[in-house]
XYZ file of N, CA and C in Angstrom:
660
model
N 137.894 86.174 131.567
C 137.497 87.230 130.653
C 138.660 88.191 130.450
N 138.919 88.457 129.244
C 140.033 89.338 128.920
C 139.651 90.786 129.193
N 140.539 91.488 129.897
C 140.284 92.893 130.175
C 141.362 93.712 129.493
N 140.986 94.809 128.933
C 141.949 95.609 128.194
C 141.541 97.071 128.248
N 142.490 97.923 128.485
C 142.245 99.354 128.381
C 142.661 99.779 126.991
N 141.847 100.525 126.312
C 142.233 101.033 124.998
C 142.102 102.539 125.007
N 143.128 103.185 124.601
C 143.133 104.632 124.503
C 143.014 104.982 123.038
N 141.857 105.482 122.638
C 141.602 105.730 121.230
C 141.734 107.216 120.966
N 142.650 107.589 120.113
C 142.850 108.968 119.757
C 142.390 109.134 118.322
N 141.271 109.825 118.148
C 140.716 109.992 116.823
C 141.169 111.345 116.316
N 142.029 111.354 115.328
C 142.662 112.588 114.893
C 141.771 113.340 113.920
N 141.500 114.594 114.259
C 140.761 115.478 113.375
C 141.770 116.472 112.843
N 142.342 116.209 111.689
C 143.516 116.918 111.246
C 143.140 118.197 110.500
N 143.744 119.316 110.907
C 143.587 120.581 110.206
C 144.985 121.048 109.859
N 145.528 120.523 108.805
C 146.931 120.707 108.506
C 147.182 122.027 107.789
N 148.290 122.667 108.146
C 148.664 123.915 107.505
C 149.484 123.686 106.247
N 150.037 122.478 106.073
C 150.922 122.193 104.949
C 150.613 120.813 104.427
N 151.056 120.490 103.198
C 150.801 119.157 102.653
C 151.438 118.075 103.496
N 150.803 116.913 103.519
C 151.259 115.808 104.349
C 152.631 115.308 103.923
N 152.951 115.410 102.636
C 154.188 114.815 102.158
C 155.431 115.595 102.555
N 155.270 116.682 103.312
C 156.438 117.406 103.800
C 156.934 116.850 105.124
N 156.241 115.848 105.676
C 156.645 115.282 106.946
C 157.825 114.335 106.788
N 158.465 114.074 107.919
C 159.608 113.163 107.911
C 159.177 111.774 107.477
N 158.004 111.337 107.911
C 157.454 110.067 107.450
C 155.944 110.086 107.651
N 155.282 109.151 107.028
C 153.853 109.007 107.237
C 153.571 107.622 107.787
N 152.370 107.433 108.262
C 152.004 106.204 108.949
C 150.756 105.623 108.311
N 150.710 104.329 108.164
C 149.485 103.665 107.745
C 149.322 102.393 108.560
N 148.212 101.712 108.356
C 147.911 100.546 109.168
C 148.852 99.386 108.968
N 149.656 99.407 107.896
C 150.577 98.310 107.615
C 151.997 98.584 108.099
N 152.233 99.779 108.648
C 153.574 100.134 109.094
C 153.858 99.494 110.447
N 154.952 98.749 110.580
C 155.269 98.138 111.879
C 155.420 99.197 112.961
N 154.982 98.863 114.159
C 155.041 99.833 115.248
C 156.459 100.316 115.508
N 157.444 99.454 115.260
C 158.833 99.832 115.518
C 159.254 101.043 114.702
N 158.547 101.315 113.594
C 158.911 102.428 112.729
C 157.916 103.580 112.819
N 156.924 103.468 113.676
C 155.971 104.560 113.850
C 156.160 105.150 115.226
N 155.197 105.524 115.887
C 155.098 105.871 117.293
C 156.402 106.048 118.062
N 157.358 106.733 117.473
C 158.640 107.001 118.115
C 159.000 108.468 117.886
N 159.741 109.044 118.800
C 160.223 110.405 118.635
C 161.682 110.473 119.060
N 162.480 111.192 118.292
C 163.901 111.336 118.596
C 164.159 112.752 119.099
N 164.848 112.864 120.238
C 165.120 114.183 120.780
C 166.421 114.738 120.221
N 166.789 115.948 120.678
C 167.959 116.627 120.120
C 169.264 115.933 120.469
N 169.259 115.045 121.453
C 170.453 114.288 121.817
C 170.553 112.976 121.052
N 169.549 112.701 120.220
C 169.555 111.468 119.447
C 168.896 110.300 120.139
N 168.341 110.519 121.330
C 167.653 109.444 122.038
C 166.282 109.199 121.424
N 165.938 107.931 121.233
C 164.642 107.576 120.668
C 163.678 107.245 121.800
N 162.528 107.914 121.808
C 161.523 107.706 122.843
C 160.372 106.897 122.275
N 159.961 105.859 123.016
C 158.817 105.054 122.624
C 157.763 105.093 123.708
N 156.566 104.622 123.407
C 155.489 104.653 124.389
C 155.685 103.618 125.483
N 155.066 103.865 126.623
C 155.122 102.902 127.717
C 153.937 101.952 127.680
N 153.071 102.112 126.695
C 151.966 101.181 126.490
C 151.983 100.740 125.036
N 151.371 99.590 124.756
C 151.308 99.106 123.387
C 150.475 100.061 122.544
N 150.888 100.299 121.306
C 150.185 101.253 120.462
C 149.968 100.701 119.066
N 148.898 101.121 118.444
C 148.636 100.836 117.037
C 148.258 102.145 116.369
N 148.912 102.480 115.255
C 148.644 103.737 114.572
C 147.977 103.488 113.237
N 146.943 104.241 112.947
C 146.246 104.183 111.673
C 146.014 105.612 111.201
N 147.084 106.357 111.033
C 146.981 107.745 110.611
C 148.121 108.078 109.675
N 147.882 108.979 108.753
C 148.922 109.356 107.822
C 149.360 110.781 107.959
N 148.821 111.508 108.943
C 149.041 112.941 108.995
C 149.843 113.416 110.194
N 150.160 112.533 111.104
C 150.910 112.944 112.287
C 152.031 111.943 112.513
N 153.224 112.447 112.729
C 154.382 111.563 112.769
C 154.415 110.654 113.970
N 154.061 111.169 115.146
C 154.162 110.359 116.355
C 153.375 111.021 117.464
N 152.447 110.295 118.064
C 151.705 110.773 119.223
C 151.409 109.577 120.105
N 151.867 109.612 121.352
C 151.667 108.453 122.210
C 151.679 108.860 123.676
N 151.036 108.071 124.520
C 151.082 108.357 125.950
C 152.442 107.998 126.524
N 152.985 108.886 127.340
C 154.251 108.595 127.999
C 154.053 108.312 129.486
N 152.850 108.515 129.983
C 152.563 108.094 131.356
C 152.633 106.577 131.435
N 153.150 106.031 132.529
C 153.226 104.570 132.655
C 151.849 103.933 132.559
N 151.811 102.731 132.035
C 150.535 102.027 131.902
C 149.870 101.859 133.258
N 150.656 101.710 134.327
C 150.079 101.581 135.667
C 149.308 102.839 136.054
N 149.794 103.992 135.607
C 149.099 105.247 135.883
C 147.765 105.287 135.165
N 147.760 104.855 133.904
C 146.517 104.836 133.135
C 145.534 103.852 133.750
N 146.031 102.677 134.141
C 145.169 101.692 134.796
C 144.550 102.275 136.070
N 145.381 102.975 136.842
C 144.899 103.562 138.096
C 143.846 104.628 137.828
N 144.096 105.479 136.842
C 143.172 106.566 136.556
C 141.839 106.068 136.016
N 141.850 104.953 135.311
C 140.598 104.394 134.797
C 139.962 103.425 135.784
N 140.621 103.239 136.942
C 140.107 102.380 138.018
C 139.887 100.945 137.551
N 140.815 100.466 136.758
C 140.743 99.090 136.263
C 141.913 98.306 136.829
N 141.642 97.155 137.392
C 142.684 96.271 137.907
C 142.925 95.161 136.894
N 144.056 95.258 136.196
C 144.372 94.248 135.182
C 145.533 93.378 135.638
N 145.842 93.402 136.929
C 147.045 92.741 137.420
C 147.019 91.234 137.220
N 145.842 90.626 137.158
C 145.813 89.163 137.036
C 145.537 88.687 135.615
N 145.569 89.615 134.647
C 145.366 89.233 133.251
C 146.684 89.391 132.494
N 147.280 88.295 132.079
C 148.563 88.362 131.392
C 148.465 89.049 130.037
N 147.282 89.000 129.414
C 147.149 89.575 128.086
C 146.522 90.965 128.114
N 146.383 91.569 129.280
C 145.835 92.918 129.362
C 146.817 93.907 128.751
N 146.303 94.913 128.109
C 147.171 95.883 127.452
C 146.423 97.184 127.213
N 147.173 98.250 127.038
C 146.611 99.527 126.625
C 146.967 99.740 125.165
N 146.027 100.236 124.406
C 146.225 100.368 122.965
C 145.844 101.769 122.523
N 146.665 102.390 121.705
C 146.391 103.714 121.162
C 146.054 103.581 119.682
N 144.915 104.140 119.276
C 144.542 104.194 117.866
C 144.486 105.654 117.435
N 145.071 105.977 116.305
C 145.004 107.329 115.759
C 144.417 107.243 114.363
N 143.333 107.943 114.130
C 142.669 107.913 112.827
C 142.444 109.338 112.337
N 142.579 109.546 111.043
C 142.360 110.870 110.466
C 140.872 111.178 110.308
N 140.545 112.448 110.508
C 139.219 112.966 110.206
C 139.416 114.437 109.891
N 138.953 114.891 108.771
C 139.363 116.197 108.262
C 138.432 117.358 108.589
N 137.526 117.200 109.531
C 136.617 118.314 109.801
C 136.180 118.336 111.256
N 135.894 119.539 111.742
C 135.196 119.708 113.010
C 134.339 120.952 112.883
N 133.356 121.101 113.773
C 132.293 122.071 113.600
C 132.731 123.522 113.591
N 131.918 124.386 112.966
C 132.256 125.813 112.888
C 132.304 126.497 114.246
N 131.482 126.058 115.209
C 131.527 126.663 116.539
C 132.835 126.320 117.241
N 133.277 125.066 117.095
C 134.565 124.665 117.663
C 135.691 125.439 117.002
N 135.617 125.568 115.701
C 136.646 126.303 114.966
C 136.707 127.755 115.415
N 135.552 128.387 115.585
C 135.521 129.793 115.995
C 136.161 129.986 117.363
N 135.832 129.104 118.312
C 136.383 129.230 119.663
C 137.890 129.009 119.674
N 138.343 127.949 118.998
C 139.770 127.624 118.985
C 140.575 128.674 118.236
N 140.086 129.086 117.077
C 140.831 130.046 116.272
C 140.872 131.419 116.932
N 139.834 131.747 117.717
C 139.852 133.016 118.424
C 140.991 133.088 119.426
N 141.195 132.006 120.191
C 142.306 131.959 121.145
C 143.633 131.862 120.404
N 143.684 131.050 119.375
C 144.907 130.918 118.576
C 145.387 132.270 118.078
N 144.460 133.078 117.555
C 144.838 134.358 116.969
C 145.322 135.352 118.016
N 144.912 135.186 119.279
C 145.399 136.054 120.350
C 146.906 135.945 120.511
N 147.462 134.791 120.165
C 148.901 134.556 120.301
C 149.634 134.693 118.969
N 148.914 135.019 117.911
C 149.528 135.049 116.589
C 150.033 133.683 116.175
N 149.331 132.639 116.613
C 149.785 131.262 116.390
C 149.249 130.703 115.079
N 149.840 129.586 114.651
C 149.459 128.885 113.427
C 149.108 127.438 113.757
N 148.200 126.869 112.960
C 147.773 125.483 113.168
C 148.861 124.481 112.808
N 148.940 123.403 113.570
C 149.691 122.211 113.181
C 148.710 121.076 112.917
N 147.900 120.721 113.914
C 146.919 119.652 113.737
C 145.878 119.743 114.832
N 144.680 119.246 114.556
C 143.619 119.168 115.558
C 143.253 117.713 115.784
N 143.034 117.341 117.040
C 142.710 115.955 117.375
C 141.620 115.918 118.430
N 140.923 114.805 118.521
C 140.086 114.517 119.680
C 140.642 113.274 120.354
N 140.553 113.218 121.676
C 141.068 112.092 122.444
C 139.902 111.353 123.089
N 139.797 110.065 122.815
C 138.757 109.239 123.438
C 139.415 108.124 124.234
N 139.111 108.055 125.515
C 139.670 107.044 126.408
C 138.586 106.026 126.738
N 138.845 104.762 126.381
C 137.882 103.694 126.594
C 138.455 102.634 127.526
N 137.588 102.028 128.325
C 137.901 100.788 129.027
C 137.245 99.658 128.248
N 138.026 98.652 127.897
C 137.503 97.467 127.229
C 137.560 96.289 128.194
N 136.449 95.587 128.313
C 136.375 94.403 129.162
C 135.578 93.347 128.403
N 136.281 92.372 127.861
C 135.619 91.387 127.018
C 135.056 92.067 125.784
N 133.766 91.880 125.531
C 133.126 92.498 124.372
C 132.493 93.839 124.712
N 132.628 94.285 125.962
C 132.019 95.536 126.397
C 133.065 96.641 126.458
N 132.638 97.873 126.209
C 133.551 98.999 126.372
C 132.790 100.177 126.950
N 133.525 101.053 127.622
C 132.933 102.217 128.278
C 133.830 103.418 128.058
N 133.242 104.519 127.629
C 133.985 105.752 127.444
C 134.245 106.405 128.792
N 135.491 106.797 129.022
C 135.872 107.513 130.244
C 136.049 108.982 129.870
N 135.109 109.857 130.243
C 135.188 111.248 129.792
C 136.280 112.060 130.471
N 136.695 111.646 131.683
C 137.747 112.384 132.380
C 138.383 111.490 133.428
N 139.574 111.876 133.858
C 140.273 111.167 134.920
C 140.627 112.164 136.021
N 140.880 111.641 137.226
C 141.209 112.521 138.349
C 142.544 113.212 138.121
N 143.545 112.440 137.715
C 144.862 112.990 137.438
C 145.112 113.091 135.950
N 146.160 113.802 135.593
C 146.503 113.978 134.186
C 147.220 112.758 133.622
N 147.043 112.537 132.341
C 147.824 111.569 131.578
C 148.691 112.366 130.612
N 149.955 112.017 130.541
C 150.906 112.786 129.744
C 151.105 112.151 128.373
N 151.168 113.009 127.348
C 151.362 112.571 125.969
C 152.546 113.299 125.356
N 153.204 112.643 124.403
C 154.274 113.272 123.640
C 153.938 113.217 122.157
N 154.166 114.313 121.468
C 153.946 114.420 120.033
C 155.271 114.745 119.375
N 155.545 114.105 118.260
C 156.694 114.510 117.458
C 156.308 115.753 116.670
N 157.058 116.843 116.818
C 156.783 118.065 116.068
C 157.179 117.834 114.609
N 156.271 118.045 113.659
C 156.618 117.853 112.245
C 157.813 118.711 111.840
N 158.678 118.169 111.001
C 159.908 118.859 110.628
C 159.646 120.213 109.979
N 158.548 120.340 109.253
C 158.293 121.577 108.514
C 157.918 122.749 109.419
N 157.587 122.497 110.693
C 157.276 123.590 111.620
C 158.222 123.600 112.815
N 159.238 122.771 112.777
C 160.155 122.623 113.909
C 161.181 123.751 113.920
N 161.346 124.405 115.078
C 162.321 125.489 115.184
C 162.611 125.768 116.649
N 163.864 126.112 116.937
C 164.242 126.507 118.294
C 163.706 127.886 118.657
N 163.173 128.600 117.665
C 162.658 129.949 117.891
C 161.133 129.970 117.955
N 160.533 128.799 118.143
C 159.082 128.695 118.249
C 158.684 127.987 119.535
N 157.497 128.294 120.007
C 156.882 127.574 121.120
C 155.633 126.869 120.612
N 155.273 125.797 121.301
C 154.129 124.985 120.894
C 153.152 124.880 122.057
N 151.886 124.736 121.730
C 150.856 124.559 122.759
C 149.710 123.756 122.168
N 148.930 123.143 123.056
C 147.701 122.469 122.662
C 146.545 123.291 123.216
N 145.674 123.760 122.333
C 144.477 124.476 122.755
C 143.349 123.465 122.883
N 142.793 123.335 124.078
C 141.742 122.344 124.319
C 140.385 123.027 124.415
N 139.512 122.679 123.477
C 138.135 123.147 123.546
C 137.363 122.229 124.477
N 136.871 122.784 125.580
C 136.156 121.996 126.574
C 134.673 121.889 126.222
N 133.993 120.963 126.871
C 132.583 120.710 126.571
C 131.705 121.932 126.839
N 132.139 122.829 127.754
C 131.338 124.016 128.063
C 131.645 125.193 127.149
N 132.496 124.986 126.140
C 132.803 126.031 125.178
C 134.026 126.859 125.506
N 134.599 126.673 126.699
C 135.819 127.389 127.050
C 137.030 126.722 126.402
N 138.133 127.444 126.348
C 139.365 126.927 125.754
C 140.477 126.975 126.795
N 141.133 125.840 127.019
C 142.279 125.758 127.924
C 143.560 125.710 127.108
N 144.617 126.298 127.650
C 145.915 126.318 126.974
C 146.840 125.345 127.682
N 147.256 124.302 126.976
C 148.144 123.280 127.524
C 149.528 123.507 126.933
N 150.493 123.971 127.743
C 151.809 124.327 127.216
C 152.690 123.110 126.988
N 153.773 123.346 126.272
C 154.791 122.315 126.047
C 155.582 122.136 127.332
N 155.656 120.897 127.818
C 156.330 120.617 129.084
C 157.766 120.165 128.911
N 158.248 120.077 127.667
C 159.662 119.751 127.469
C 160.345 120.887 126.721
N 161.669 120.865 126.716
C 162.456 121.945 126.122
C 163.050 121.574 124.772
N 162.567 120.493 124.184
C 163.130 120.002 122.937
C 162.272 120.450 121.767
N 162.897 121.069 120.766
C 162.154 121.548 119.601
C 161.574 120.415 118.775
N 162.090 119.198 118.946
C 161.617 118.068 118.144
C 160.368 117.413 118.720
N 160.096 117.650 119.996
C 158.966 116.987 120.642
C 158.106 117.994 121.397
N 156.848 117.643 121.558
C 155.889 118.449 122.308
C 155.211 117.540 123.319
N 155.287 117.889 124.597
C 154.719 117.073 125.662
C 153.625 117.865 126.369
N 152.469 117.243 126.550
C 151.378 117.920 127.245
C 150.631 116.936 128.132
N 149.870 117.481 129.080
C 149.075 116.675 130.004
C 147.611 117.064 129.894
N 146.746 116.079 130.032
C 145.313 116.355 130.029
C 144.577 115.280 130.807
N 143.366 115.606 131.227
C 142.528 114.609 131.893
C 141.103 114.625 131.341
N 140.909 115.229 130.153
C 139.591 115.260 129.514
C 139.622 114.469 128.217
N 138.663 113.561 128.069
C 138.648 112.663 126.916
C 137.254 112.524 126.308
N 136.355 113.455 126.609
C 135.001 113.381 126.072
C 135.009 113.716 124.587
N 133.990 113.254 123.890
C 133.928 113.479 122.444
C 133.709 114.945 122.100
N 133.242 115.755 123.069
C 133.048 117.182 122.819
C 134.352 117.966 122.906
N 135.393 117.361 123.453
C 136.675 118.050 123.595
C 137.470 117.951 122.297
N 137.973 119.087 121.819
C 138.815 119.126 120.625
C 140.138 119.759 121.020
N 141.232 119.189 120.535
C 142.570 119.693 120.819
C 143.194 120.218 119.529
N 143.673 121.460 119.572
C 144.331 122.066 118.418
C 145.776 122.362 118.783
N 146.713 121.683 118.131
C 148.137 121.933 118.352
C 148.567 123.096 117.468
N 149.228 124.084 118.094
C 149.626 125.295 117.375
C 151.075 125.641 117.702
N 151.642 126.534 116.891
C 152.970 127.070 117.194
C 152.930 128.581 117.085
N 153.797 129.237 117.859
C 153.896 130.692 117.866
C 155.341 131.068 118.162
N 155.593 132.360 118.299
C 156.947 132.832 118.572
C 157.419 132.335 119.932
N 158.731 132.201 120.066
C 159.330 131.740 121.313
C 158.850 132.599 122.481
N 158.407 131.952 123.538
C 157.959 132.655 124.725
C 156.486 132.986 124.756
N 155.762 132.702 123.670
C 154.352 133.090 123.586
C 153.499 132.448 124.668
N 153.860 131.223 125.073
C 153.032 130.491 126.032
C 153.701 130.335 127.394
N 154.743 131.141 127.656
C 155.487 131.002 128.913
C 154.606 131.198 130.139
N 153.621 132.069 130.057
C 152.774 132.362 131.216
C 151.957 131.152 131.654
N 151.823 130.162 130.772
C 151.005 128.986 131.074
C 151.844 127.776 131.470
N 153.157 127.932 131.444
C 154.031 126.824 131.807
C 154.203 126.763 133.319
N 154.366 125.569 133.879
C 154.567 125.464 135.329
C 155.860 126.139 135.751
N 155.856 126.685 136.946
C 157.052 127.347 137.458
C 158.172 126.334 137.606
N 159.401 126.704 137.256
C 160.513 125.764 137.402
C 160.744 125.394 138.856
N 161.134 124.159 139.065
C 161.408 123.685 140.421
C 162.744 124.253 140.881
N 162.729 124.922 142.017
C 163.949 125.516 142.542
C 164.768 124.460 143.280
N 166.072 124.427 143.042
C 166.906 123.441 143.738
C 166.944 123.708 145.239
N 166.994 122.631 145.996
C 167.068 122.752 147.454
C 168.527 122.946 147.856
N 168.796 124.021 148.553
C 170.158 124.326 148.989
C 170.312 123.891 150.448
N 171.182 122.939 150.656
C 171.398 122.449 152.016
C 172.243 123.438 152.797
N 171.817 123.668 154.016
C 172.546 124.595 154.885
C 173.735 123.900 155.521
């Protein structure tokens, strides 16, 4: 029996600008080699560590950067003896989410004077043969990277993902990399009630939510 983990990201896009201002768009016929990639300020091209399929036209690049072994471990699936096992990312556009979700997210957004980039929901599924099961959360975080659209990209801006949780609270997920071209965040919630709103604000706006820098060890 074929076992497969599929990570389905259903994009609920709330765009601040027209789609055609992006560096490129994505559709179901675009080869993966030309989608799901992000280039950093040094010119290095980053690709996903799991197989991905994109079916979205509104976001340039969003993919898991955690190793597939980490995702397998977090979903408690052993695919070691299946040669055709794979993790798959699907991104689909959806242009609306509820007024209560909007009120909660926009209230936190406005506290930082931030602006919308895009809103998404993340659904994590385990596929086993013809059966699938939604995984609402994992013990550890799974890390994702997003390509920041060119029209909002700036060294003088900070980015964050505002996560609306199932209980109505909002968590602030800061950018974990220092590159203006990419946005990296971690999460462990994948229920359908969770909505993620990517925003940008002035440089330093989300510093209080970033992890403390690791101090170098000085040998005596």
